GROMACS .gro file of C-alpha atoms in nm:
model
  201
    1ALA     CA    1  -0.151  -1.618  -3.392
    2LYS     CA    2   0.133  -1.868  -3.514
    3THR     CA    3   0.189  -1.944  -3.156
    4LEU     CA    4  -0.216  -2.001  -3.060
    5ALA     CA    5  -0.220  -2.200  -3.392
    6GLU     CA    6   0.051  -2.436  -3.311
    7ARG     CA    7  -0.161  -2.521  -2.952
    8LEU     CA    8  -0.529  -2.519  -3.119
    9PRO     CA    9  -0.472  -2.551  -3.525
   10ASP     CA   10  -0.865  -2.599  -3.552
   11VAL     CA   11  -0.943  -2.226  -3.483
   12ASP     CA   12  -0.901  -1.922  -3.762
   13TRP     CA   13  -0.664  -1.735  -3.493
   14TYR     CA   14  -0.601  -1.426  -3.722
   15ALA     CA   15  -0.959  -1.364  -3.751
   16ALA     CA   16  -1.014  -1.402  -3.389
   17LEU     CA   17  -0.737  -1.188  -3.284
   18GLU     CA   18  -0.859  -0.925  -3.545
   19ALA     CA   19  -1.235  -0.942  -3.435
   20VAL     CA   20  -1.079  -0.882  -3.046
   21CYS     CA   21  -0.864  -0.581  -3.162
   22LEU     CA   22  -1.185  -0.409  -3.344
   23LYS     CA   23  -1.384  -0.489  -3.063
   24THR     CA   24  -1.132  -0.330  -2.824
   25LEU     CA   25  -1.096  -0.017  -3.047
   26ASP     CA   26  -1.482   0.031  -3.080
   27ALA     CA   27  -1.483   0.043  -2.700
   28LEU     CA   28  -1.179   0.281  -2.625
   29ARG     CA   29  -1.352   0.530  -2.888
   30GLU     CA   30  -1.694   0.473  -2.747
   31GLY     CA   31  -1.528   0.604  -2.372
   32GLU     CA   32  -1.732   0.593  -2.060
   33PRO     CA   33  -2.122   0.524  -2.059
   34VAL     CA   34  -2.344   0.816  -1.997
   35ARG     CA   35  -2.550   0.806  -1.683
   36LYS     CA   36  -2.792   1.042  -1.499
   37LEU     CA   37  -2.610   1.244  -1.226
   38GLU     CA   38  -2.837   1.117  -0.971
   39ASP     CA   39  -2.712   0.762  -1.043
   40ALA     CA   40  -2.376   0.877  -0.947
   41PRO     CA   41  -2.209   0.802  -0.629
   42LYS     CA   42  -2.218   1.086  -0.335
   43LEU     CA   43  -1.891   1.254  -0.216
   44GLU     CA   44  -1.945   1.248   0.136
   45LYS     CA   45  -1.641   1.472   0.207
   46MET     CA   46  -1.317   1.549   0.031
   47ASN     CA   47  -1.066   1.242   0.044
   48TRP     CA   48  -0.717   1.269   0.107
   49ARG     CA   49  -0.399   1.083  -0.002
   50LEU     CA   50  -0.218   1.288   0.247
   51GLU     CA   51  -0.427   1.506   0.429
   52PRO     CA   52  -0.424   1.834   0.421
   53VAL     CA   53  -0.244   1.857   0.072
   54LEU     CA   54  -0.263   1.588  -0.187
   55PHE     CA   55  -0.633   1.492  -0.277
   56ASP     CA   56  -0.677   1.129  -0.348
   57GLY     CA   57  -0.752   1.028  -0.688
   58HIS     CA   58  -0.672   1.366  -0.857
   59PRO     CA   59  -0.333   1.531  -0.961
   60ASN     CA   60  -0.161   1.778  -0.757
   61LEU     CA   61   0.111   2.023  -0.823
   62ILE     CA   62   0.414   2.174  -0.655
   63TYR     CA   63   0.535   2.468  -0.887
   64GLY     CA   64   0.818   2.712  -0.824
   65PRO     CA   65   1.207   2.793  -0.951
   66GLY     CA   66   1.435   2.547  -0.944
   67GLY     CA   67   1.650   2.457  -0.628
   68ILE     CA   68   1.411   2.513  -0.377
   69GLY     CA   69   1.370   2.178  -0.230
   70LYS     CA   70   1.046   2.065  -0.465
   71SER     CA   71   1.186   1.722  -0.535
   72LEU     CA   72   1.293   1.640  -0.170
   73ILE     CA   73   0.915   1.765  -0.044
   74ALA     CA   74   0.798   1.483  -0.313
   75ILE     CA   75   0.996   1.211  -0.154
   76TYR     CA   76   0.915   1.298   0.156
   77PHE     CA   77   0.548   1.301   0.077
   78ALA     CA   78   0.602   0.983  -0.088
   79HIS     CA   79   0.737   0.829   0.182
   80LEU     CA   80   0.478   0.949   0.458
   81VAL     CA   81   0.246   0.761   0.214
   82ALA     CA   82   0.443   0.440   0.144
   83LEU     CA   83   0.555   0.357   0.476
   84PRO     CA   84   0.307   0.465   0.609
   85HIS     CA   85   0.414   0.719   0.844
   86ALA     CA   86   0.228   0.999   1.000
   87HIS     CA   87   0.448   1.318   1.061
   88ASN     CA   88   0.440   1.696   1.117
   89GLY     CA   89   0.085   1.701   1.069
   90PHE     CA   90   0.032   1.494   0.740
   91THR     CA   91  -0.186   1.177   0.791
   92PRO     CA   92  -0.135   0.930   0.504
   93GLU     CA   93  -0.403   0.710   0.318
   94PRO     CA   94  -0.117   0.411   0.283
   95GLY     CA   95  -0.033   0.307  -0.043
   96GLN     CA   96   0.209   0.198  -0.318
   97VAL     CA   97   0.379   0.488  -0.479
   98LEU     CA   98   0.564   0.501  -0.796
   99TYR     CA   99   0.841   0.766  -0.862
  100LEU     CA  100   0.848   0.858  -1.220
  101ASP     CA  101   1.184   1.061  -1.286
  102TRP     CA  102   1.291   1.266  -1.570
  103GLU     CA  103   1.568   1.449  -1.385
  104PHE     CA  104   1.785   1.216  -1.203
  105SER     CA  105   1.950   0.915  -1.170
  106SER     CA  106   1.796   0.627  -0.970
  107ALA     CA  107   2.122   0.666  -0.749
  108GLU     CA  108   2.066   1.023  -0.688
  109THR     CA  109   1.678   0.995  -0.609
  110ARG     CA  110   1.810   0.742  -0.395
  111SER     CA  111   2.037   0.922  -0.184
  112ARG     CA  112   1.785   1.181  -0.151
  113ALA     CA  113   1.547   0.953  -0.025
  114ASP     CA  114   1.804   0.808   0.245
  115GLU     CA  115   1.867   1.133   0.350
  116VAL     CA  116   1.493   1.178   0.417
  117LEU     CA  117   1.406   0.855   0.573
  118LYS     CA  118   1.719   0.889   0.800
  119GLY     CA  119   1.712   1.276   0.877
  120ILE     CA  120   1.339   1.310   0.933
  121MET     CA  121   1.173   0.976   0.985
  122GLY     CA  122   1.471   0.787   1.153
  123VAL     CA  123   1.422   0.477   0.965
  124GLU     CA  124   1.585   0.300   0.665
  125GLY     CA  125   1.497   0.128   0.354
  126SER     CA  126   1.287   0.290   0.096
  127PRO     CA  127   0.974   0.120  -0.030
  128VAL     CA  128   0.875   0.343  -0.292
  129TYR     CA  129   0.917   0.209  -0.660
  130TYR     CA  130   1.095   0.398  -0.910
  131ARG     CA  131   1.136   0.459  -1.273
  132PHE     CA  132   1.360   0.654  -1.462
  133CYS     CA  133   1.186   0.793  -1.790
  134HIS     CA  134   1.300   0.953  -2.092
  135GLN     CA  135   0.969   0.941  -2.315
  136PRO     CA  136   0.703   1.204  -2.274
  137LEU     CA  137   0.428   1.036  -2.030
  138GLN     CA  138   0.198   1.016  -2.278
  139ALA     CA  139   0.399   0.776  -2.536
  140ASP     CA  140   0.476   0.557  -2.207
  141ILE     CA  141   0.114   0.538  -2.054
  142GLU     CA  142   0.056   0.175  -2.185
  143GLN     CA  143   0.386   0.045  -2.007
  144ILE     CA  144   0.301   0.262  -1.691
  145ASN     CA  145  -0.036   0.179  -1.687
  146ARG     CA  146   0.084  -0.203  -1.653
  147ILE     CA  147   0.311  -0.119  -1.383
  148VAL     CA  148   0.029   0.053  -1.184
  149VAL     CA  149  -0.185  -0.258  -1.223
  150GLU     CA  150   0.075  -0.495  -1.141
  151LEU     CA  151   0.196  -0.358  -0.839
  152ASP     CA  152  -0.143  -0.183  -0.717
  153ILE     CA  153   0.010   0.172  -0.751
  154LYS     CA  154  -0.237   0.457  -0.556
  155MET     CA  155   0.019   0.754  -0.607
  156LEU     CA  156   0.253   0.894  -0.859
  157ILE     CA  157   0.547   1.112  -0.857
  158VAL     CA  158   0.597   1.311  -1.192
  159ASP     CA  159   0.936   1.469  -1.145
  160SER     CA  160   0.882   1.669  -1.353
  161ALA     CA  161   0.647   1.808  -1.571
  162ALA     CA  162   0.831   1.984  -1.882
  163PRO     CA  163   0.982   1.630  -1.997
  164ALA     CA  164   0.703   1.472  -1.891
  165CYS     CA  165   0.501   1.658  -2.132
  166GLY     CA  166   0.773   1.611  -2.389
  167GLY     CA  167   0.815   1.961  -2.450
  168ASN     CA  168   0.733   2.295  -2.347
  169PRO     CA  169   0.454   2.250  -2.021
  170GLU     CA  170   0.308   2.624  -2.157
  171SER     CA  171   0.196   2.470  -2.472
  172ALA     CA  172  -0.146   2.350  -2.443
  173GLU     CA  173  -0.149   2.066  -2.662
  174ALA     CA  174   0.131   1.945  -2.453
  175THR     CA  175  -0.047   2.006  -2.140
  176LEU     CA  176  -0.373   1.824  -2.263
  177GLN     CA  177  -0.162   1.540  -2.384
  178PHE     CA  178   0.002   1.506  -2.033
  179PHE     CA  179  -0.306   1.516  -1.815
  180GLY     CA  180  -0.496   1.299  -2.087
  181ALA     CA  181  -0.256   1.019  -1.982
  182LEU     CA  182  -0.273   1.090  -1.623
  183ARG     CA  183  -0.669   1.057  -1.638
  184SER     CA  184  -0.608   0.735  -1.828
  185LEU     CA  185  -0.513   0.585  -1.507
  186HIS     CA  186  -0.849   0.596  -1.351
  187GLY     CA  187  -0.833   0.741  -0.981
  188ILE     CA  188  -0.438   0.754  -0.938
  189THR     CA  189  -0.359   1.038  -0.724
  190SER     CA  190  -0.034   1.183  -0.882
  191LEU     CA  191   0.225   1.455  -0.737
  192ILE     CA  192   0.364   1.674  -1.003
  193ILE     CA  193   0.698   1.868  -1.017
  194ALA     CA  194   0.678   2.190  -1.204
  195HIS     CA  195   0.944   2.421  -1.265
  196GLU     CA  196   0.902   2.790  -1.301
  197ALA     CA  197   1.016   2.909  -1.676
  198LYS     CA  198   1.390   3.103  -1.617
  199ASN     CA  199   1.254   3.398  -1.807
  200SER     CA  200   0.951   3.407  -1.624
  201THR     CA  201   0.906   3.770  -1.470
   0.00000   0.00000   0.00000
């Protein structure tokens, strides 16, 4: 408000900004409009971001015990979409990919990506965007949403679910907050890595 008042002093910027904030909150609380289903667009067929494994615009999950290569599979799928590169029967719908990493460092993830690119695809140089994360997804979602918009991201990798949920992913509250944050990104395909609990039987 102070900066705007310096540029255009004849406007009550405090009142104007307060009004904008209130209208924004009202719109957020109101949510999406109600409409008849017959007015919704028809889904002619299931759309894929990576056929036949990743549904476009939806969360997708790789789940299993640690050490079986889930992150390597995610890196592989990320590069099939980002390059784009059809391989081993996987057919990508091209798009920018953002790797959200709660598990490793950028150097470790780059090393894995280099191995996948050279060993499987025979290319060098990763086009995948990377961000190291330390907050739960729901606490960081506004900044992530800005990145998604600025870079035109079409697919997210979430590695992995437990720290991204901010605690125990078996907790209903943490899981609901996590998937609510993902849904707020509107139509982004996500691939979530989830580890089997050590004490599971």
